[in-house]
mmCIF file of C-alpha atoms and ligand atoms in Angstrom:
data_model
loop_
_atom_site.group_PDB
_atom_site.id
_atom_site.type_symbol
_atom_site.label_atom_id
_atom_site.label_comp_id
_atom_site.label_asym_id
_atom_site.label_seq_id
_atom_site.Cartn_x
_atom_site.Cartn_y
_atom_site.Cartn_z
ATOM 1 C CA UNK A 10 -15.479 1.153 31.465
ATOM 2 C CA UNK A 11 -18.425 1.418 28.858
ATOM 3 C CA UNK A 12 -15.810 2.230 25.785
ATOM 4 C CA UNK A 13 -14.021 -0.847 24.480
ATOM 5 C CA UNK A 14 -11.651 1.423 22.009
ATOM 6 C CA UNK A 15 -11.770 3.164 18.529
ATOM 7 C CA UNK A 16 -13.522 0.978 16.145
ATOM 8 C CA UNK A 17 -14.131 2.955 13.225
ATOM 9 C CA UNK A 18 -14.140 6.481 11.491
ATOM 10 C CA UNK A 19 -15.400 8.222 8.543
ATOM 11 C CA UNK A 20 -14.660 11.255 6.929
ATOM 12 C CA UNK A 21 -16.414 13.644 4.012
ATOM 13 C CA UNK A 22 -14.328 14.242 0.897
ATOM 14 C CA UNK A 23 -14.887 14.482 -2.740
ATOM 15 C CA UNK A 24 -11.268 13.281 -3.229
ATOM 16 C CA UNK A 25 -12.205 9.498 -3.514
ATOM 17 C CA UNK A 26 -9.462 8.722 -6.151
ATOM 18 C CA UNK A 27 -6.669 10.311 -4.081
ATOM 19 C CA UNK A 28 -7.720 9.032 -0.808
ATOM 20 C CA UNK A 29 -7.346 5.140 -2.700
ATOM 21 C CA UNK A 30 -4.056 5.985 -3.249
ATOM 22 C CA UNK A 31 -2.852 8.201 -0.826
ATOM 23 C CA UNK A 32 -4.067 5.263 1.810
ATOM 24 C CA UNK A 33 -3.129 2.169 0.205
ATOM 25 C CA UNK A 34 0.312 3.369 -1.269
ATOM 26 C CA UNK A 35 1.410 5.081 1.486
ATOM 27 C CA UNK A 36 -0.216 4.052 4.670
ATOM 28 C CA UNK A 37 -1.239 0.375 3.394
ATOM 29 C CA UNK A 38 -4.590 -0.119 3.910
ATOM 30 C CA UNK A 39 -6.879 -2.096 1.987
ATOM 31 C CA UNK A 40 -9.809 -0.238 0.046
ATOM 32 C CA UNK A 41 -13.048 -2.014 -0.263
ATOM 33 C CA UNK A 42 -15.313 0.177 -3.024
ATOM 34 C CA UNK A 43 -18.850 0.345 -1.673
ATOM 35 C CA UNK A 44 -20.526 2.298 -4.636
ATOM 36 C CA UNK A 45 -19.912 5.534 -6.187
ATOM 37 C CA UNK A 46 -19.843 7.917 -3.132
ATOM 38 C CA UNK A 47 -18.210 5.598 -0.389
ATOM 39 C CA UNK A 48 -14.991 4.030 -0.361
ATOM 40 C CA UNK A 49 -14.250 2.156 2.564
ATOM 41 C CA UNK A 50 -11.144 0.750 4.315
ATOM 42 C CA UNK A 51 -9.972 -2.316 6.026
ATOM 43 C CA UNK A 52 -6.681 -2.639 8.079
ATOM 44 C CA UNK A 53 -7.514 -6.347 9.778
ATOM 45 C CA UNK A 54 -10.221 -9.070 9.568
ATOM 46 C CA UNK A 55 -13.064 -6.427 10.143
ATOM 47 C CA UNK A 56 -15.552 -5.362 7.208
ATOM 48 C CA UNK A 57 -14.151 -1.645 7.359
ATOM 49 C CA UNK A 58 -12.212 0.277 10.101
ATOM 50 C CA UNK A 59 -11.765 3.923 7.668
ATOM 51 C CA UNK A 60 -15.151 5.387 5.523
ATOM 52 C CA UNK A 61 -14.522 8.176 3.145
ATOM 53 C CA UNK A 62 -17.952 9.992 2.130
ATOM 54 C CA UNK A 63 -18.669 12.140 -1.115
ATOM 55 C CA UNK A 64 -22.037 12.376 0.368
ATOM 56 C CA UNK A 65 -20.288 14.333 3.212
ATOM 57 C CA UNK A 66 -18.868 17.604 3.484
ATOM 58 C CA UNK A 67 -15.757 17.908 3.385
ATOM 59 C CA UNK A 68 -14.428 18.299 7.275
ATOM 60 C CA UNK A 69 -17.399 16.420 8.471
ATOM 61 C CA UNK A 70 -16.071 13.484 10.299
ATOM 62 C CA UNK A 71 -17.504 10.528 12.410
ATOM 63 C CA UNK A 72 -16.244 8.459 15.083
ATOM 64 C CA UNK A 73 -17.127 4.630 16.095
ATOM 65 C CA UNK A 74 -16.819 4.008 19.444
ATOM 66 C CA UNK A 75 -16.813 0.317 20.270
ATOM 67 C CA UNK A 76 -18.999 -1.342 23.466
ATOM 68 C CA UNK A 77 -19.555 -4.824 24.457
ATOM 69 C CA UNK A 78 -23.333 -5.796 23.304
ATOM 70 C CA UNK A 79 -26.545 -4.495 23.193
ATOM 71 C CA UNK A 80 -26.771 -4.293 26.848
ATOM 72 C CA UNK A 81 -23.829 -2.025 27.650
ATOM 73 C CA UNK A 82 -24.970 0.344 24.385
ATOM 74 C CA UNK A 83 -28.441 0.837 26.145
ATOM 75 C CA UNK A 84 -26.577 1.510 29.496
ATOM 76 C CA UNK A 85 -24.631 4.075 27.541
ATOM 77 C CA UNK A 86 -27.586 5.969 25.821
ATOM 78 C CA UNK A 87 -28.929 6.108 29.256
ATOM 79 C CA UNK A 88 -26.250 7.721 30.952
ATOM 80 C CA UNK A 89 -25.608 9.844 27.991
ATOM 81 C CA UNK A 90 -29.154 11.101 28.621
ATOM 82 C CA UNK A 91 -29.207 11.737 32.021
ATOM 83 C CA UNK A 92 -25.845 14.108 31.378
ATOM 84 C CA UNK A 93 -28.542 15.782 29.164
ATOM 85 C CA UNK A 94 -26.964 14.654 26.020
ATOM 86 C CA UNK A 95 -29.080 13.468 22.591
ATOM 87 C CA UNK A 96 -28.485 10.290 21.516
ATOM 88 C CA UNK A 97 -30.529 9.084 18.320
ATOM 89 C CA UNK A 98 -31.031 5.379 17.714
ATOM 90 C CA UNK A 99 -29.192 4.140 14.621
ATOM 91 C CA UNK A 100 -31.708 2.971 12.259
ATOM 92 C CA UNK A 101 -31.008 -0.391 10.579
ATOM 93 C CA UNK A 102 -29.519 0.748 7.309
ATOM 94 C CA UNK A 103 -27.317 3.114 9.206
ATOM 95 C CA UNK A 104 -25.746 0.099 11.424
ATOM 96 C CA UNK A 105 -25.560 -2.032 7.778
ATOM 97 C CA UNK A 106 -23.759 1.107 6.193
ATOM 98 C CA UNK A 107 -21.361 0.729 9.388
ATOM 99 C CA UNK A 108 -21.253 -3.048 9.454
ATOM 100 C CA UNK A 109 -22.073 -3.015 12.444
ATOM 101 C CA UNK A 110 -25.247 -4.983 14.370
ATOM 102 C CA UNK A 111 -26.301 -1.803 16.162
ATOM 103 C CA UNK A 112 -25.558 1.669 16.681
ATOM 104 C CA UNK A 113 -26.430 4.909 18.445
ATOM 105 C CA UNK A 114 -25.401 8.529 18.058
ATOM 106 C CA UNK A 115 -24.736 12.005 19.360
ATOM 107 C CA UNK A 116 -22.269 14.824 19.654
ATOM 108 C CA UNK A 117 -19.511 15.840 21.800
ATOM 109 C CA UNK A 118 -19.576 19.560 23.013
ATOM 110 C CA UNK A 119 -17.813 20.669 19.714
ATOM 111 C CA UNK A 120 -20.230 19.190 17.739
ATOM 112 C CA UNK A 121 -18.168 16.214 16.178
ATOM 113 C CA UNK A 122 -20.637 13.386 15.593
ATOM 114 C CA UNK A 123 -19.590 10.305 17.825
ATOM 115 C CA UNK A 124 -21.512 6.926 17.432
ATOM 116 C CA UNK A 125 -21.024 4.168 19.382
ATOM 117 C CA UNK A 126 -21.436 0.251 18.540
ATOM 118 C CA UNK A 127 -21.374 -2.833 19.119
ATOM 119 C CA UNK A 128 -21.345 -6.464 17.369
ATOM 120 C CA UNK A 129 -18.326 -4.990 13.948
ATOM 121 C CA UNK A 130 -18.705 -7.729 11.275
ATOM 122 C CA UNK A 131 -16.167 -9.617 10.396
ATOM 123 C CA UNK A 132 -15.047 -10.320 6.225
ATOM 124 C CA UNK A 133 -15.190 -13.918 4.984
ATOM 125 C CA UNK A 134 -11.663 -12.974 3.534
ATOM 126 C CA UNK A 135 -8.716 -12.498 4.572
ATOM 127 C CA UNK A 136 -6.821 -8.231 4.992
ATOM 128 C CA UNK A 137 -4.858 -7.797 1.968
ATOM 129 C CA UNK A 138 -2.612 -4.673 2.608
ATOM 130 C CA UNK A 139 -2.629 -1.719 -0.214
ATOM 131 C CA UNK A 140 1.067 -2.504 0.303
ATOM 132 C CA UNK A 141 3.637 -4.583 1.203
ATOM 133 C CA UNK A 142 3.463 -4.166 5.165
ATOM 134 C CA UNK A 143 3.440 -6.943 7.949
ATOM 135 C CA UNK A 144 -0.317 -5.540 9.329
ATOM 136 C CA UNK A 145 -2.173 -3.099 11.639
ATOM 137 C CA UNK A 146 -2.342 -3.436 15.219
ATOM 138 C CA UNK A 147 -5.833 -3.158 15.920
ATOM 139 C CA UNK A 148 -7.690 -5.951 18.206
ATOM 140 C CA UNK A 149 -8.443 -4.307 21.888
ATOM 141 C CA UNK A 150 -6.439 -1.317 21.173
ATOM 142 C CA UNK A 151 -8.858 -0.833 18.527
ATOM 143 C CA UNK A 152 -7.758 0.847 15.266
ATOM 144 C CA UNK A 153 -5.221 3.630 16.506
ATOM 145 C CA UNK A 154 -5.943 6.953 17.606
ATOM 146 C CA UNK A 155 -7.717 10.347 16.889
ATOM 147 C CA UNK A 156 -6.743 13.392 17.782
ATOM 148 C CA UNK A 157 -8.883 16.833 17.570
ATOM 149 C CA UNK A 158 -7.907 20.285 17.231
ATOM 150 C CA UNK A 159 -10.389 22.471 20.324
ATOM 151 C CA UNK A 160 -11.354 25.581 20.868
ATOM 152 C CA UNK A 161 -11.188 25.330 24.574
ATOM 153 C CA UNK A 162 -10.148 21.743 25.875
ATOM 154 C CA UNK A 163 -12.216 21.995 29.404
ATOM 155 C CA UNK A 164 -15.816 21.884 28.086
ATOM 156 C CA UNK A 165 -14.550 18.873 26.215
ATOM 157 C CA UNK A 166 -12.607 16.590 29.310
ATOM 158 C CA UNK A 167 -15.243 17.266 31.317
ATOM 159 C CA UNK A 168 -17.657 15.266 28.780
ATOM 160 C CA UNK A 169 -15.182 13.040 27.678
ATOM 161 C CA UNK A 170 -13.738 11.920 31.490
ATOM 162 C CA UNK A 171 -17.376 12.306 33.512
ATOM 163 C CA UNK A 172 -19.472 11.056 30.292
ATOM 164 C CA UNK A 173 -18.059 8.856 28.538
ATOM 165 C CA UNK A 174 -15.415 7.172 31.111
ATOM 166 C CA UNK A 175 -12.462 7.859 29.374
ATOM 167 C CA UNK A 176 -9.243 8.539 31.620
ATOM 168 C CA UNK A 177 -6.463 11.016 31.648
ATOM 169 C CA UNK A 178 -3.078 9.469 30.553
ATOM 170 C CA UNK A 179 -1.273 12.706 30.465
ATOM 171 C CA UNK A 180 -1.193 16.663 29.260
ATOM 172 C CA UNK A 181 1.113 19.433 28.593
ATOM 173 C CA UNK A 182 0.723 23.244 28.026
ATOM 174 C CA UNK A 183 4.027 23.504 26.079
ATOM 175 C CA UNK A 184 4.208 23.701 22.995
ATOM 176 C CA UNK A 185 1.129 23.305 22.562
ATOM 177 C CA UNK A 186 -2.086 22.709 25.020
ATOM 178 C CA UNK A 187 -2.630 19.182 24.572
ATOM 179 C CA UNK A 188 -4.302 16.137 26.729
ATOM 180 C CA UNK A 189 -4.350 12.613 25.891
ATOM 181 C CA UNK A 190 -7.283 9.928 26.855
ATOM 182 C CA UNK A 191 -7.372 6.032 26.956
ATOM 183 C CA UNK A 192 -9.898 3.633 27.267
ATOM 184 C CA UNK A 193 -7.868 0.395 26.996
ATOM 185 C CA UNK A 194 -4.447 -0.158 27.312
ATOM 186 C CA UNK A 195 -3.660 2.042 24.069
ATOM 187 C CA UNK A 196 -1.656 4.873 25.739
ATOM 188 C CA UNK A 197 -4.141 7.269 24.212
ATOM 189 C CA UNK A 198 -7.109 6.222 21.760
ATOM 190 C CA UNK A 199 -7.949 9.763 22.084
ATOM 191 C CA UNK A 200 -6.457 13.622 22.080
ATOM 192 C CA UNK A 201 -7.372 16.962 22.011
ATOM 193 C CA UNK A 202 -5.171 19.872 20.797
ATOM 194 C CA UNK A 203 -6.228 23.436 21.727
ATOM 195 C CA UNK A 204 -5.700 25.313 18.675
ATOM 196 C CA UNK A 205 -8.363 27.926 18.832
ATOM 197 C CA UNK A 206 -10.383 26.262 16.446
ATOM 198 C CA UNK A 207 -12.265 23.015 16.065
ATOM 199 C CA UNK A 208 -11.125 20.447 13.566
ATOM 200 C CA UNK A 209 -9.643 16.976 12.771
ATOM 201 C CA UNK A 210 -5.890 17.212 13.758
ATOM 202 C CA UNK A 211 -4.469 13.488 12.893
ATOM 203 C CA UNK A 212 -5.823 10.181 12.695
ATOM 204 C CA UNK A 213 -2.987 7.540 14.202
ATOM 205 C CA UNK A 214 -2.365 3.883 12.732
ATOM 206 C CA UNK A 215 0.149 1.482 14.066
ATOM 207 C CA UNK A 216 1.747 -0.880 12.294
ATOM 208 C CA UNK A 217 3.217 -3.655 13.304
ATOM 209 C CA UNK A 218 6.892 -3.222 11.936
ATOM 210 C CA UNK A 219 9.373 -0.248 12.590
ATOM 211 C CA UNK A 220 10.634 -0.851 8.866
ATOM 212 C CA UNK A 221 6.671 -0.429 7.287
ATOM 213 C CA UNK A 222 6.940 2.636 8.935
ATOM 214 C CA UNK A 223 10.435 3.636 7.223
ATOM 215 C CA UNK A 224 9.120 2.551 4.143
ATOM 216 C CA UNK A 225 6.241 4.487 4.080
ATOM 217 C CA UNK A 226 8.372 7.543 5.051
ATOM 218 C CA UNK A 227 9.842 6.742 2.205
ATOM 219 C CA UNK A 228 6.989 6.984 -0.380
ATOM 220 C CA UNK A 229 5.770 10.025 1.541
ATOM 221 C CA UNK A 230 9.332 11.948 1.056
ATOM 222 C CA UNK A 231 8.938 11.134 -2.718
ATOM 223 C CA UNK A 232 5.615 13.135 -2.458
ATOM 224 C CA UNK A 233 6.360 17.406 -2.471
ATOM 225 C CA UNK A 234 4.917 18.773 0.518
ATOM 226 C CA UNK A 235 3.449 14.829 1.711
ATOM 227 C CA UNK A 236 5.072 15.008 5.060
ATOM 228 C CA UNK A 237 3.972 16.962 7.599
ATOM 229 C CA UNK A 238 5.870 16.167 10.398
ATOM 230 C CA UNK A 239 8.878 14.438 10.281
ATOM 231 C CA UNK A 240 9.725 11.332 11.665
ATOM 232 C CA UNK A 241 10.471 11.375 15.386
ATOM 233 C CA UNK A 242 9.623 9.611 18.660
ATOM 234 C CA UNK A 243 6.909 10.805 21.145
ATOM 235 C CA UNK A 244 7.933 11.234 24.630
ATOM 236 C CA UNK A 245 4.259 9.784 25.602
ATOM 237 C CA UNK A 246 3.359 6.723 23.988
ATOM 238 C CA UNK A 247 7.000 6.422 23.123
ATOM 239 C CA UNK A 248 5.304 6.256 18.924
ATOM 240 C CA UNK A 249 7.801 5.935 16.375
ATOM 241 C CA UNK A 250 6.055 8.178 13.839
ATOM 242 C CA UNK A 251 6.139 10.515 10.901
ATOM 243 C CA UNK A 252 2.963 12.802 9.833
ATOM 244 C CA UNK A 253 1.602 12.745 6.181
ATOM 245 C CA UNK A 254 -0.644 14.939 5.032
ATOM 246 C CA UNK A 255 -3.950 13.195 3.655
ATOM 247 C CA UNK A 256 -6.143 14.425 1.145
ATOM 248 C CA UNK A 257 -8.606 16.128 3.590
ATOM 249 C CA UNK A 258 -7.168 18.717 5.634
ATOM 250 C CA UNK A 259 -5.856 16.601 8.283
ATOM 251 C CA UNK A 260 -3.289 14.397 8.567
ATOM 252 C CA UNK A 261 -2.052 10.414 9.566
ATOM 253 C CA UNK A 262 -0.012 9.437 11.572
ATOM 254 C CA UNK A 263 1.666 6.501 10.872
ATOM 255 C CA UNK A 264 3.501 5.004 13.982
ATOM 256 C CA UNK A 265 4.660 1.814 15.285
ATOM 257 C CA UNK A 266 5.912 0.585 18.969
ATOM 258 C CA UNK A 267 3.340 2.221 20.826
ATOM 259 C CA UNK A 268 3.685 1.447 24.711
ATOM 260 C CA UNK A 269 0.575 0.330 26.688
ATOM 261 C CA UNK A 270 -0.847 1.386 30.041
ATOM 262 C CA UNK A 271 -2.631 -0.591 32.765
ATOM 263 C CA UNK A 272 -5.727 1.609 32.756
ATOM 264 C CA UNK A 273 -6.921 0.257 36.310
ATOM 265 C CA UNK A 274 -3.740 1.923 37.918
ATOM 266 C CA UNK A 275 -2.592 4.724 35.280
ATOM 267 C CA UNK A 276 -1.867 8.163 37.897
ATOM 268 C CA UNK A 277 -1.993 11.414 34.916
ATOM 269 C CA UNK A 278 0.652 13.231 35.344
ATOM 270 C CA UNK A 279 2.264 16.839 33.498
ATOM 271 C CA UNK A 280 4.438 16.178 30.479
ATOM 272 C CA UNK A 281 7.309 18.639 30.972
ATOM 273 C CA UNK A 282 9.534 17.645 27.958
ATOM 274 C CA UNK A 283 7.622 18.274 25.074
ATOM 275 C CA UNK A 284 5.579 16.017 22.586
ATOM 276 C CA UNK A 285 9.186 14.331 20.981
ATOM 277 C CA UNK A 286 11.889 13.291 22.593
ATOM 278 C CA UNK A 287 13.630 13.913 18.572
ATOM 279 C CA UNK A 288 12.470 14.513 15.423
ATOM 280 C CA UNK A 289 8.823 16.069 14.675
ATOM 281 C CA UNK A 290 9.379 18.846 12.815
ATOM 282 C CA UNK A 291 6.044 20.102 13.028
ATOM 283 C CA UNK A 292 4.898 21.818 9.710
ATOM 284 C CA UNK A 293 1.187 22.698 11.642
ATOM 285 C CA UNK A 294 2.985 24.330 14.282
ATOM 286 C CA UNK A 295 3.104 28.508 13.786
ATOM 287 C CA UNK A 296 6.724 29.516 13.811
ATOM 288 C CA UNK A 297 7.557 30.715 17.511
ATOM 289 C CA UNK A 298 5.781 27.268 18.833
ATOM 290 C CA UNK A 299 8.199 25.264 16.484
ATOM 291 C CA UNK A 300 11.316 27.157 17.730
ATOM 292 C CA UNK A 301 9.839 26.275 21.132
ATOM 293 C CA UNK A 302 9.521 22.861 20.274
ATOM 294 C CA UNK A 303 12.813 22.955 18.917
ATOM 295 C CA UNK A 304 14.137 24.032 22.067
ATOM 296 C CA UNK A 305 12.294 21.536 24.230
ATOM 297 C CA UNK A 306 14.255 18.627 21.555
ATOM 298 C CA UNK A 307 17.389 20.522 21.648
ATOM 299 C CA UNK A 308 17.379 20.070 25.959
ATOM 300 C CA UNK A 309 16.168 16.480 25.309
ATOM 301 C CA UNK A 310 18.890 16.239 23.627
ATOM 302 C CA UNK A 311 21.585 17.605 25.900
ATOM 303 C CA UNK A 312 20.184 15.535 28.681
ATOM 304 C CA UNK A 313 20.160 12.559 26.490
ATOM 305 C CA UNK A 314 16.065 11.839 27.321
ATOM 306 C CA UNK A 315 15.485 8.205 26.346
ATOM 307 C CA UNK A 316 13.267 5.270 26.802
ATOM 308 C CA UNK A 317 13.360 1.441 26.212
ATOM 309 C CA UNK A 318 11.880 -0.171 22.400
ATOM 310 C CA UNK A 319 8.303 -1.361 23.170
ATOM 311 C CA UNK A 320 8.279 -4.428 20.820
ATOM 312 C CA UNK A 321 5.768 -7.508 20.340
ATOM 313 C CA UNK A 322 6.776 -10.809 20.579
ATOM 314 C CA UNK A 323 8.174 -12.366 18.004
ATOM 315 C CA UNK A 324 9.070 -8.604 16.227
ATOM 316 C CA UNK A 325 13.125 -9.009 18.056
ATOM 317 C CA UNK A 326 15.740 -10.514 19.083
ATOM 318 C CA UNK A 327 18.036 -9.898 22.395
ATOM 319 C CA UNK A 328 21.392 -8.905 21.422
ATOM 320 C CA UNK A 329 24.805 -10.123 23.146
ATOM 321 C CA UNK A 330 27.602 -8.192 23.532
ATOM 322 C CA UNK A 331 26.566 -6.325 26.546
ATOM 323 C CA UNK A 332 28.990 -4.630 28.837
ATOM 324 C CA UNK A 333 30.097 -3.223 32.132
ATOM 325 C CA UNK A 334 29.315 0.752 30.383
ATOM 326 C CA UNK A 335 26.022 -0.106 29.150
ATOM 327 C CA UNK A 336 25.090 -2.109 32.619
ATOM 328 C CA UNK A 337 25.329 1.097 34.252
ATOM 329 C CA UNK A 338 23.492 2.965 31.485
ATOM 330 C CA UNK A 339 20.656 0.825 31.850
ATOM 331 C CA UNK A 340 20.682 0.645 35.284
ATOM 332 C CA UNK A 341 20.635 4.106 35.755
ATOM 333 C CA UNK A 342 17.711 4.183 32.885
HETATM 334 FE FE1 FE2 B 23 -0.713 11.014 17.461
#
């Protein structure tokens, strides 16, 4: 597969003093000023991973998509324009502004810019979180997930899957219309929401301890009208997530314990239970898809839908105590 993962992103806003704090107080990042109309954003040992522009409109948006070397990137661009697509060469001070040793770039069917790269540079010093938080995971999953509200999802697979390679990890049709793309062993580095419209719906980060996570629901819930969908656990990438709202008009997702796929072997499949198996009250949603929702966690519920921690070693410890109930709990899954 040509993609590696999600190496960077970039969004317009005018809101550069709110965006400094809204991401390092509350989702921990680290800003890096880069002159008066960019402020950039680390969350490991790369030069940036998050760009907010002045000098672009608000709702414009870019996305990095990460290859090997120069090699695979021409490979790309080739078979971008055989499917008919555009690609432009990044010129050198775009790939500098990126940090990046080379770049090209062209649109996906609803017109958000996509660029893909290779060779991310790498800062001479060490991440220093915004806040108090144990880290990003980032490396091969690269830096978490976007997800984009569609018109109409089809036009969009179709150059997403026979384009650019990505597969299908899984979809549902209720509550909302939603399918979900990998390219590594990130359950999804990709999503698309069919709201009608076409927008940014949420950027994901994952950090590295359930309790960041808890914290920053915390500063969030001291915020009016910060969170935008409560926490809750997905019944997908079994995330551990809340939503706050950023200062654009989309939101992040802040999430830890994230499972991963083997993408060699990964069959799609229908989701059937929802988006959460609890939690998620979804402020985006209009009201008769929340009561649906609501319905779909209240069955979850009532059938007691659960699935296994994902944790990193190192991040637990087994517990003792076990007994004869919980063998047959577990053994029943
Ligand atoms: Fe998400």
């Amino acid at each position: 597969m040509a993609l590696l993962g999600l190496g960077y992103a970039g969004f317009g806003s005018a809101d550069l003093d709110d965006w400094r704090q809204f991401a390092t107080g509350l989702v921990g990042l680290q800003a890096v000023e880069r002159g008066n109309s960019l402020l950039a954003f680390r969350m490991d040992d790369r030069k940036q991973r998050i760009v907010i522009d002045r000098a672009m409109p608000e709702g414009a948006r870019f996305f990095g998509w990460e290859v090997a070397d120069a090699d695979a990137l021409d490979e790309l661009a080739a078979r971008l324009e055989e499917a008919g697509v555009a690609v432009t060469a990044g010129p050198q001070a775009l790939a500098d502004a990126r940090r990046v040793l080379g770049l090209i770039s062209f649109h996906d069917p609803a017109g958000n810019r996509l660029e893909a790269f290779y060779g991310a540079e790498i800062d001479d010093t060490p991440f220093r979180p915004g806040r108090s938080i144990s880290g990003f995971r980032t490396g091969p999953l690269g830096l978490g997930h976007a997800v984009l509200s569609v018109e109409h999802i089809d036009p969009m697979m179709a150059f997403y899957v026979d384009v650019l390679g990505f597969g299908l990890s899984d979809y549902m049709q209720k509550p909302f219309r939603a399918y979900f793309f990998h390219v590594n062993a990130r359950h999804h580095s990709l999503a698309l929401i069919e709201t009608g419209r076409n927008g940014m719906h949420h950027l994901m980060v994952e950090l590295f301890s359930l309790d960041d996570v808890g914290q920053s629901y915390d500063v969030a819930l001291s915020e009016p009208d910060r969170v935008s969908v409560t926490l809750g656990r997905h019944t997908n990438d079994l995330m551990t997530s809340f939503y706050a709202r950023s200062p654009s008009s989309f939101m992040i997702e802040c999430g830890w314990g994230g499972r991963e796929i083997e993408p060699k072997t990964w069959q799609p499949f229908e989701l059937r239970d929802g988006p959460s198996l609890w939690g998620h009250e979804r402020l985006w949603l209009p009201p008769a898809d929340r009561e649906v929702a609501r319905e779909m966690r209240m069955r979850a519920a009532a059938e007691g839908r659960r699935a296994p921690v994902q944790v990193m070693e190192g991040n637990y410890r087994l517990m003792s105590g076990t007994c004869a109930w919980w063998d047959e709990v577990s053994k029943a899954g």
